[in-house]
mmCIF file of C-alpha atoms in Angstrom:
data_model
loop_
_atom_site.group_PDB
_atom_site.id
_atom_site.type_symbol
_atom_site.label_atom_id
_atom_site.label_comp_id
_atom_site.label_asym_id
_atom_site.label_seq_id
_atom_site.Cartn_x
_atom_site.Cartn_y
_atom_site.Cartn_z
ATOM 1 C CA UNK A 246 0.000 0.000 0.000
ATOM 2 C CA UNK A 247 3.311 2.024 0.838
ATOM 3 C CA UNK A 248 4.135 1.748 -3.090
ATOM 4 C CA UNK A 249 0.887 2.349 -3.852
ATOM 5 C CA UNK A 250 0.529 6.060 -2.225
ATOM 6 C CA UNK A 251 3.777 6.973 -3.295
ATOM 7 C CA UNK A 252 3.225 6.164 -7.097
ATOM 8 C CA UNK A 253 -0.548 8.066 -7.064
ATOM 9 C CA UNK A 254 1.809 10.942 -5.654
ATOM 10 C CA UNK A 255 4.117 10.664 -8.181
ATOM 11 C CA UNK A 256 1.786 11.175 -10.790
ATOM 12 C CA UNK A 257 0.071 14.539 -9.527
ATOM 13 C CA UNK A 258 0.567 17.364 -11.633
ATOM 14 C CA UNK A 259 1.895 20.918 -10.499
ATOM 15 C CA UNK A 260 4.444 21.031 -7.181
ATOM 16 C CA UNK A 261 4.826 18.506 -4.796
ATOM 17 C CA UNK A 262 1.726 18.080 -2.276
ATOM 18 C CA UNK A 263 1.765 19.389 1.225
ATOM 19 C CA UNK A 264 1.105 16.750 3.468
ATOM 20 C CA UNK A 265 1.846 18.463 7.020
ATOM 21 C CA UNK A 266 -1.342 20.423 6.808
ATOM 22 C CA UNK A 267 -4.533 20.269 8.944
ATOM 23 C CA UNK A 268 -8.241 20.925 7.658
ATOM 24 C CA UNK A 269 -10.170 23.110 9.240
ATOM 25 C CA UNK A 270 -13.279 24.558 6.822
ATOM 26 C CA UNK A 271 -14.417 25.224 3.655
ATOM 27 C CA UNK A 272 -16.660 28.034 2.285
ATOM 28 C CA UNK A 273 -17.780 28.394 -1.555
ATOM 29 C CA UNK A 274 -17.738 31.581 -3.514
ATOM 30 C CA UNK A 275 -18.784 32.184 -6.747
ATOM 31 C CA UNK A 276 -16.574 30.221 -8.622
ATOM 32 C CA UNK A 277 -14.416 28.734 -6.432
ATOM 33 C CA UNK A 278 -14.188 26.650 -3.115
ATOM 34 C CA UNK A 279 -11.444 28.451 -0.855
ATOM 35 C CA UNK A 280 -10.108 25.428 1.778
ATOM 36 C CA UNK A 281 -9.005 26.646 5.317
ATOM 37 C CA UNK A 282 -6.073 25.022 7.183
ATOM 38 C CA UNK A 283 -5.189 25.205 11.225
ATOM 39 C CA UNK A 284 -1.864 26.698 10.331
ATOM 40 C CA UNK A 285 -4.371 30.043 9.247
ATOM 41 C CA UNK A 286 -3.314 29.027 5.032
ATOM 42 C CA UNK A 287 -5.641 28.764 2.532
ATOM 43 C CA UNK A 288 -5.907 27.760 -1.099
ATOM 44 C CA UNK A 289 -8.544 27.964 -3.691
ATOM 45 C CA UNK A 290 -9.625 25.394 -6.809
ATOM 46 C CA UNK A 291 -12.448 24.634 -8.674
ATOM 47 C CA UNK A 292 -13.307 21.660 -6.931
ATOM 48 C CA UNK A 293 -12.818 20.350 -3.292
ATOM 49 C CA UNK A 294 -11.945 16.454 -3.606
ATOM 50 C CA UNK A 295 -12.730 14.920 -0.474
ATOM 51 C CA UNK A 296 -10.424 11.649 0.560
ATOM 52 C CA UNK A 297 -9.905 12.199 4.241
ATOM 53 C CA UNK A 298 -11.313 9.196 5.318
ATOM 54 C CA UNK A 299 -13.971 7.138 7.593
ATOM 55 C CA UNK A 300 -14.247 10.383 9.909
ATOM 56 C CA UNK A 301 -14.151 12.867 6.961
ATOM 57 C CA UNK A 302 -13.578 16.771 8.483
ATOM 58 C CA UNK A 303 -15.002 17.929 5.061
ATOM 59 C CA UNK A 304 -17.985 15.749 5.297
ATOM 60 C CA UNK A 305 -18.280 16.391 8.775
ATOM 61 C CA UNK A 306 -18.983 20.182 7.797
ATOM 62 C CA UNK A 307 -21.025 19.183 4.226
ATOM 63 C CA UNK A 308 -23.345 16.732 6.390
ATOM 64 C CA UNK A 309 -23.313 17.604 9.891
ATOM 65 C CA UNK A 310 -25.999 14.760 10.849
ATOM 66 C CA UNK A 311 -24.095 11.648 8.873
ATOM 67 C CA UNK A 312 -22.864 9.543 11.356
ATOM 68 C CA UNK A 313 -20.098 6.834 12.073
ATOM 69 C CA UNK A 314 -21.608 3.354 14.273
ATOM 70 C CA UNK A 315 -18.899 1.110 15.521
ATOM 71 C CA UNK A 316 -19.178 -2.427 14.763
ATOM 72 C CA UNK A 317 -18.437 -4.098 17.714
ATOM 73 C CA UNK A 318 -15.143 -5.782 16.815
ATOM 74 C CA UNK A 319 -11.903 -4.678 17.451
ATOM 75 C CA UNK A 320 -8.511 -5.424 15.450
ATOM 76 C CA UNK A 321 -5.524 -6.247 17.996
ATOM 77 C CA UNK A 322 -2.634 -6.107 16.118
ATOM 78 C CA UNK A 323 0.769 -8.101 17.078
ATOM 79 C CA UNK A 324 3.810 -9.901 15.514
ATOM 80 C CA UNK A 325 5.128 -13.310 15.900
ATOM 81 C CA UNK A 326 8.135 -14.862 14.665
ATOM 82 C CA UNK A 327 9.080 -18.202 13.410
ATOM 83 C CA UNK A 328 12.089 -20.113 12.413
ATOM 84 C CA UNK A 329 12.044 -20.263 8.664
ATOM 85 C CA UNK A 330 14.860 -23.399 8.659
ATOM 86 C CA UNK A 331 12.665 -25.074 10.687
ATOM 87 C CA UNK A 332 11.079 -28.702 9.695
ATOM 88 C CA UNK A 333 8.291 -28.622 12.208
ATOM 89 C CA UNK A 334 4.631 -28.673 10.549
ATOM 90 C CA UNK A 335 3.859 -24.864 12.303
ATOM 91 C CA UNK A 336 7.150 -22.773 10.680
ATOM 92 C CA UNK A 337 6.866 -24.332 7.856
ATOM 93 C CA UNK A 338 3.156 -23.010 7.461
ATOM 94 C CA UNK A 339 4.166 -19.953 8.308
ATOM 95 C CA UNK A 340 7.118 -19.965 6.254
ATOM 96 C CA UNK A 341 4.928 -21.055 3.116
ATOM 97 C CA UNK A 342 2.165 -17.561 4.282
ATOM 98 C CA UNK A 343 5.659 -15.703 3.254
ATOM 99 C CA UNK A 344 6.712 -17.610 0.249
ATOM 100 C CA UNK A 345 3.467 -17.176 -1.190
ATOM 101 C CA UNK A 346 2.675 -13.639 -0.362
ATOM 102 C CA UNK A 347 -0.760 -14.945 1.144
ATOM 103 C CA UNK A 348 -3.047 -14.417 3.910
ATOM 104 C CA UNK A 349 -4.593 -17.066 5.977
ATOM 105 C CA UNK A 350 -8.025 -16.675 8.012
ATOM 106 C CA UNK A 351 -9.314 -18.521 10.561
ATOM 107 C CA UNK A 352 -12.351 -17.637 12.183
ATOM 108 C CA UNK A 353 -14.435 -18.827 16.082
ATOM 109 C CA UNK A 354 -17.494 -17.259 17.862
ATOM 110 C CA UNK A 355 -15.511 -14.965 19.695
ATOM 111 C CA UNK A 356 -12.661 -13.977 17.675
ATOM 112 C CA UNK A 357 -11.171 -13.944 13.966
ATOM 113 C CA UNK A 358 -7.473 -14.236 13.390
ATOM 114 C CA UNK A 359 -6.166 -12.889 10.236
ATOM 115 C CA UNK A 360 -1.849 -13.642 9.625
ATOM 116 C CA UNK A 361 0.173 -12.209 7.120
ATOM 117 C CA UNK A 362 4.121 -12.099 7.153
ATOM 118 C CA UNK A 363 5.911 -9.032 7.570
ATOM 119 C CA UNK A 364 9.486 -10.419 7.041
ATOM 120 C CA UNK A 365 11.111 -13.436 6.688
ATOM 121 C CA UNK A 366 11.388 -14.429 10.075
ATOM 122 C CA UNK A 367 8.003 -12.272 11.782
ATOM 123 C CA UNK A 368 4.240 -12.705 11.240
ATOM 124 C CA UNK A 369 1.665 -9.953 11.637
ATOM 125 C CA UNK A 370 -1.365 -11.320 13.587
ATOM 126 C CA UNK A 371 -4.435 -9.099 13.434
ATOM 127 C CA UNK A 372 -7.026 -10.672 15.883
ATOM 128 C CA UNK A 373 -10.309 -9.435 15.721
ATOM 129 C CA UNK A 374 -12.287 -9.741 19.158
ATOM 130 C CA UNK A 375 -15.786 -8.220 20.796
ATOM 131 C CA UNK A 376 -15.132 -4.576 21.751
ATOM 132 C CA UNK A 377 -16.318 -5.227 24.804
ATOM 133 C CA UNK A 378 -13.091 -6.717 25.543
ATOM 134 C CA UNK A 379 -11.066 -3.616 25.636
ATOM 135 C CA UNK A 380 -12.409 -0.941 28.196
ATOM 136 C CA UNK A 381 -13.645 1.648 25.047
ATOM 137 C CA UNK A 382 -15.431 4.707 25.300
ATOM 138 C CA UNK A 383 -19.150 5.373 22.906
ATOM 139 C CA UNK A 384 -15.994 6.946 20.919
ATOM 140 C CA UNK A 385 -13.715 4.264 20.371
ATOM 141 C CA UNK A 386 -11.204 5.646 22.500
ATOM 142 C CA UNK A 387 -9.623 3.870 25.202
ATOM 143 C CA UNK A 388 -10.751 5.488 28.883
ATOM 144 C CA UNK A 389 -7.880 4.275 30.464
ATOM 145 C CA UNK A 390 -4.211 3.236 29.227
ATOM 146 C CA UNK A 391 -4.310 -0.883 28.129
ATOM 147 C CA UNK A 392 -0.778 -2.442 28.551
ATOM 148 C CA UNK A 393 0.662 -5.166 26.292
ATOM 149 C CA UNK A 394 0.434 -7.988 28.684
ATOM 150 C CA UNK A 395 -3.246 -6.846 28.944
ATOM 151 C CA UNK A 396 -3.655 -7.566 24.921
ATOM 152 C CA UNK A 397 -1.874 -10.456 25.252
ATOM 153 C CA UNK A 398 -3.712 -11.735 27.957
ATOM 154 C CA UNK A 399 -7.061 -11.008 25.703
ATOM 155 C CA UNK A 400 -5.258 -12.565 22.975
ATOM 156 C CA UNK A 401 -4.634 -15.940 24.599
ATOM 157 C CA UNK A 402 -7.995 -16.167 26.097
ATOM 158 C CA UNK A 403 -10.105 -15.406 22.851
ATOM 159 C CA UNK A 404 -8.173 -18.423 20.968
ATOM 160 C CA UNK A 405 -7.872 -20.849 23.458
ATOM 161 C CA UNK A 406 -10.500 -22.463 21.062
ATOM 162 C CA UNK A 407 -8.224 -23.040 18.139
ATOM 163 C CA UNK A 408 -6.002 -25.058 16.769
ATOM 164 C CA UNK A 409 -3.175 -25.990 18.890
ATOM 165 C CA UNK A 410 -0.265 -24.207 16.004
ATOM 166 C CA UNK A 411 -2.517 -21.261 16.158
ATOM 167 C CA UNK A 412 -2.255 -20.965 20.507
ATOM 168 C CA UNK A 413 1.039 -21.649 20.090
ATOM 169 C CA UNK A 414 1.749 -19.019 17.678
ATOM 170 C CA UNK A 415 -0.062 -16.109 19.803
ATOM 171 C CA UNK A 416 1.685 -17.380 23.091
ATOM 172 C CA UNK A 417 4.765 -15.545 21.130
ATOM 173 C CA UNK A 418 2.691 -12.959 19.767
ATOM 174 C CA UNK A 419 4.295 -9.202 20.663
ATOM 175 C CA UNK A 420 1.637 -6.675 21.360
ATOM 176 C CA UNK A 421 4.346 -4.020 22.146
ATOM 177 C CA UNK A 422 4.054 -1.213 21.037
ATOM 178 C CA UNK A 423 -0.073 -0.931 21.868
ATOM 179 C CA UNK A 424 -1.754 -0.855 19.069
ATOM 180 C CA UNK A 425 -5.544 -1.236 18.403
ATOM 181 C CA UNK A 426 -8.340 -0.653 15.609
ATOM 182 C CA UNK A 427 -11.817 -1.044 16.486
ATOM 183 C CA UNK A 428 -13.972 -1.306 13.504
ATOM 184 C CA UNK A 429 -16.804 1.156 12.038
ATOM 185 C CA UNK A 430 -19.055 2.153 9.410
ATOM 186 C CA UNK A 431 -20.597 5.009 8.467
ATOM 187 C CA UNK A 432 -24.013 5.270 7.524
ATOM 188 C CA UNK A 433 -25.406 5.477 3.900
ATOM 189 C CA UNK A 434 -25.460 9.234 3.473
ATOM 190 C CA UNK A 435 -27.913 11.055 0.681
ATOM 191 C CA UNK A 436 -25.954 12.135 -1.527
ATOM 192 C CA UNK A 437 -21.602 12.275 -1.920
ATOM 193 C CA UNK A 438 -21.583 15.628 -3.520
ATOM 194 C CA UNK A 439 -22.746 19.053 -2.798
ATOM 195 C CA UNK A 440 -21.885 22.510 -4.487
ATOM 196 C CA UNK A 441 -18.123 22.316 -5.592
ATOM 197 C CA UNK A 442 -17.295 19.635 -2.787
ATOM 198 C CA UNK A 443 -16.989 15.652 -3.622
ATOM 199 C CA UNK A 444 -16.651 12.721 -1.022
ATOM 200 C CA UNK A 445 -14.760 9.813 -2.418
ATOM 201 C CA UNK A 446 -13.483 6.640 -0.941
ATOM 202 C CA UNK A 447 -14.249 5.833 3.345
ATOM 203 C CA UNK A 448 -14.908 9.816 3.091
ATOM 204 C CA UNK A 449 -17.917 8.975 1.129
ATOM 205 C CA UNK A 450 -18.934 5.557 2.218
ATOM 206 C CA UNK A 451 -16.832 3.755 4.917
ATOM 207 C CA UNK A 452 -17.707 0.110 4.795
ATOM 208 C CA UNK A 453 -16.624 -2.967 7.110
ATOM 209 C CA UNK A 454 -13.347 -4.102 5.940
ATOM 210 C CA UNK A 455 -14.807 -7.720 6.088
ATOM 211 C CA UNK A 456 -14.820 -7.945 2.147
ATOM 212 C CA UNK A 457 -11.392 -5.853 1.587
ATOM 213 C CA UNK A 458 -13.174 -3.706 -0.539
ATOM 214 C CA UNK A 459 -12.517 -0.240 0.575
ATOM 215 C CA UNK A 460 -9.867 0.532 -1.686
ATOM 216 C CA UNK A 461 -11.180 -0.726 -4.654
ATOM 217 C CA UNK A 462 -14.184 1.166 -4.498
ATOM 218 C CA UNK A 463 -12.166 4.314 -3.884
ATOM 219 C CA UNK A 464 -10.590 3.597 -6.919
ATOM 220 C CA UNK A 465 -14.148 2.725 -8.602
ATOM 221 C CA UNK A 466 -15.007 5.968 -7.318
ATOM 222 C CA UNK A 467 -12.204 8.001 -8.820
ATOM 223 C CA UNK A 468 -12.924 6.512 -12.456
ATOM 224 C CA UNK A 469 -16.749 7.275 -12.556
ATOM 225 C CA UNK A 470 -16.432 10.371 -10.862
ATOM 226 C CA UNK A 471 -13.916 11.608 -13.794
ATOM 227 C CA UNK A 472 -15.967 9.675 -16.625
ATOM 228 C CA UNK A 473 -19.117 11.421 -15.328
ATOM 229 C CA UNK A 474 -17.222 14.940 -15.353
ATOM 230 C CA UNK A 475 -15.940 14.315 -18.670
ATOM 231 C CA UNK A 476 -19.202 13.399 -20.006
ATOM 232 C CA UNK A 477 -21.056 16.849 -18.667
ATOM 233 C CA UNK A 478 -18.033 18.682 -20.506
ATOM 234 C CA UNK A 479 -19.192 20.601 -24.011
ATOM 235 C CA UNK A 480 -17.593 18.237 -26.728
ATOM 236 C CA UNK A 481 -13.575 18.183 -26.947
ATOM 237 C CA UNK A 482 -13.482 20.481 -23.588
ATOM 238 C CA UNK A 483 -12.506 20.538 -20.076
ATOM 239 C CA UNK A 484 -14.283 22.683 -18.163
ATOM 240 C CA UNK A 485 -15.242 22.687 -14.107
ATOM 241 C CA UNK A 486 -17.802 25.453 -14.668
ATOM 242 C CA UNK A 487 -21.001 25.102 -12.601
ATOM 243 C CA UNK A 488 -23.413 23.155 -14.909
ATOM 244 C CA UNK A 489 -20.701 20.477 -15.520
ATOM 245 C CA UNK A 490 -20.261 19.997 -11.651
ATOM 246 C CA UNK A 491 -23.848 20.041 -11.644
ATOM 247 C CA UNK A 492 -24.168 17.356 -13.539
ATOM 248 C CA UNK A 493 -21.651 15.162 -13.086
ATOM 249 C CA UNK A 494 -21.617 15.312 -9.707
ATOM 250 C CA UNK A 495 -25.101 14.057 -9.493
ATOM 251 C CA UNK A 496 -24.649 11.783 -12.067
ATOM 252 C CA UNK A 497 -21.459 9.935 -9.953
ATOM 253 C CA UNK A 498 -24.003 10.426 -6.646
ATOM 254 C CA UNK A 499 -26.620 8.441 -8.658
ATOM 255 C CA UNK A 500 -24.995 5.697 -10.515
ATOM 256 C CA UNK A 501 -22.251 5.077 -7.255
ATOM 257 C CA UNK A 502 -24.598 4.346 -4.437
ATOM 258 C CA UNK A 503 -26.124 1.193 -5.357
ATOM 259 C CA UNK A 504 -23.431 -0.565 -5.748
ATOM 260 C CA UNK A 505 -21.744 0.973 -1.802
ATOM 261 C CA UNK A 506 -25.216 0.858 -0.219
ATOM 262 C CA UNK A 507 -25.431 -2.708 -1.101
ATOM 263 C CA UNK A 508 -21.682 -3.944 -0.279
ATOM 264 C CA UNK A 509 -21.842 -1.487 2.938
ATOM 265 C CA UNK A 510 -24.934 -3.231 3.810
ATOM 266 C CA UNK A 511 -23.112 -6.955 3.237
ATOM 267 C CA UNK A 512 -20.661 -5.815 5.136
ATOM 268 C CA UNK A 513 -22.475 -5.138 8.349
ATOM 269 C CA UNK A 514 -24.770 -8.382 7.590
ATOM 270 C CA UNK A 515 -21.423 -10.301 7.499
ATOM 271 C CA UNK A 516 -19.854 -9.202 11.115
ATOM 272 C CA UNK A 517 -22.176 -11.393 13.349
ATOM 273 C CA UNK A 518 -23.260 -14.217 11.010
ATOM 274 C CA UNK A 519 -19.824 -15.103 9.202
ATOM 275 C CA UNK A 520 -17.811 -15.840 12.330
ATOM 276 C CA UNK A 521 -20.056 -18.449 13.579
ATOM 277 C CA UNK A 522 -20.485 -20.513 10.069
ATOM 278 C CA UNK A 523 -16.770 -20.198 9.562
ATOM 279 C CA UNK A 524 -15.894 -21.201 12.926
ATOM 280 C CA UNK A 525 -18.368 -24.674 12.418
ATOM 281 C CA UNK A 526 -16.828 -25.144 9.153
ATOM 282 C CA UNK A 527 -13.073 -25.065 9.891
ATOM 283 C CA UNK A 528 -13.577 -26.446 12.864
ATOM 284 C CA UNK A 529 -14.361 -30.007 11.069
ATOM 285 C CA UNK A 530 -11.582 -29.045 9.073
ATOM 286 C CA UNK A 531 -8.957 -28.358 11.025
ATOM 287 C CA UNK A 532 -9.840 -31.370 13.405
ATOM 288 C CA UNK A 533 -10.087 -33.845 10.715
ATOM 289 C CA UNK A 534 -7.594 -32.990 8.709
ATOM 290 C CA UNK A 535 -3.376 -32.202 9.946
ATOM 291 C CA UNK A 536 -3.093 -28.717 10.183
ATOM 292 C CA UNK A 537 -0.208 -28.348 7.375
ATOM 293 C CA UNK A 538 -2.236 -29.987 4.584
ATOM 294 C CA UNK A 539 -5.280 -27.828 5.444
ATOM 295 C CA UNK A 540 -3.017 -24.901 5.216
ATOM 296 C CA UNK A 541 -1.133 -25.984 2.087
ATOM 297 C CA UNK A 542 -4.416 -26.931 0.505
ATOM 298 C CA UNK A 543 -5.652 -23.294 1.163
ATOM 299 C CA UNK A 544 -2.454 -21.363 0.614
ATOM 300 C CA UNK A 545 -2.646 -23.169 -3.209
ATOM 301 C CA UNK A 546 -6.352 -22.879 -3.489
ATOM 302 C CA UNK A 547 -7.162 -19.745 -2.024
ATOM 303 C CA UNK A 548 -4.718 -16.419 -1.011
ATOM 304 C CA UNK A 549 -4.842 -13.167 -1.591
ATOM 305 C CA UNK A 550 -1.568 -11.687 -3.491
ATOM 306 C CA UNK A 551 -0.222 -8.097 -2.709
#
């Protein structure tokens, strides 16, 4: 994702973005939107493009009563290591997760654990647990400082279900420094434009990361949202004038919410429901079967590649 950002940066026109900068307001004029900064800066353009995220500041002041509802599940996020010269059955799962760029997901009523490795000898582990573990505010903030040992202690308990490679591997889990992500959504809004402002991306329509979608829609989002400008344009013209933001800012706003209503609204369905079929299914799985075959079986069959 690192390569990712810096290549998009790499291709904007003009000088080099200023990333150290904090937004504070907007306000439209005639022809213009004029964008406000804490440092007391501004700048002008014709158009205000919107990517700051699940708790968008700009959409925050375009529509004051959209909201953000947590989900009820919170990422813990640690590293483990493993001995990649090792014959035993576990490191060489784990080495394979690295060899083949993959993910592996396993899944129980009270807790999903996602790995993925990190370097050649570490494993990021990104347990997802009930919120209700961690002592979190309505806000999803903390109210009081959790230690490691605390995580780890949550950690151990929530997969004491699991395969016997998997408690092994988050007995060595690190959960130093703290680090925590408890999940949200924000709810369908009306409409993801207004005036000479555009919400695109989480800013627009934040969705459970349960499908790993929320990237590719942002980019789904940046390719409509420039056909449907293009399209409102006179013929061989680029223009931002009014009527062209007019239009093809409804025109994204209409033909882009089906498609994130319905995958926010999967989503959401998914959170409660998936862990508990998963957990039945694997369960047989894992039980019946030796835990490196299952693995190698679904590290051939099914992965995810970066």
């Amino acid at each position: 994702r690192e390569e990712l950002y810096r290549y998009l940066l790499h291709q904007l026109p003009g000088p080099d973005p200023a990333c150290s900068k904090r937004f504070r307001s907007f306000r439209e004029e005639a022809d213009r939107v004029v964008v406000s900064f804490d440092d007391g800066t501004e700048t002008t353009g014709d158009l205000l493009l919107a990517a700051d995220g699940a708790r968008s500041l700009v959409r925050r002041q375009l529509f004051p009563s959209s909201r953000v509802e947590a989900l009820g599940v919170t990422f813990l996020l640690s590293v483990s290591s493993f001995d990649p010269n090792s014959t035993d059955a576990d490191d060489v799962l784990l080495k394979q997760l690295h060899d083949k760029n993959a993910l592996l997901a396993l899944f129980s009523p009270t807790a999903s654990l996602t790995l993925a490795a990190t370097s050649e000898t570490e494993i990021g582990c990104y347990l997802g647990v009930p919120s209700s573990e961690l002592p979190l505010t309505a806000t999803d903030r903390l109210n009081r400082e959790v230690t490691a040992d605390e995580l780890a202690s949550i950690a151990r308990r929530v997969t004491a279900g699991l395969h016997p490679a998997v408690t092994a591997l988050m007995s060595r889990a690190r959960f130093d420094p703290v680090a925590y992500w408890p999940l949200c959504q924000l709810q369908p809004i009306e409409r993801f434009a207004e005036g000479r402002v555009v919400l695109i991306g989480d800013a627009a329509h934040h969705m459970s990361p349960s499908q790993g979608q929320a990237c590719s829609q942002a980019f789904e989002d940046a390719a409509l949202l420039l056909k449907t400008i293009r399209r409102a344009c006179p013929p061989n013209t680029m223009t931002l004038d009014a009527g062209v933001l007019a239009e093809g800012l409804a025109d994204y706003t209409r033909l882009r919410k089906p498609r994130t209503d319905f995958l926010t609204k999967i989503g959401r369905d998914q959170l409660p429901k998936f862990g508990w079929f998963m957990h039945t299914v694997l369960s047989y799985v894992l039980w019946l079967l030796p835990f490196s075959m299952f693995a190698a079986g679904l590290l051939t069959g099914v992965n995810y590649r970066v």
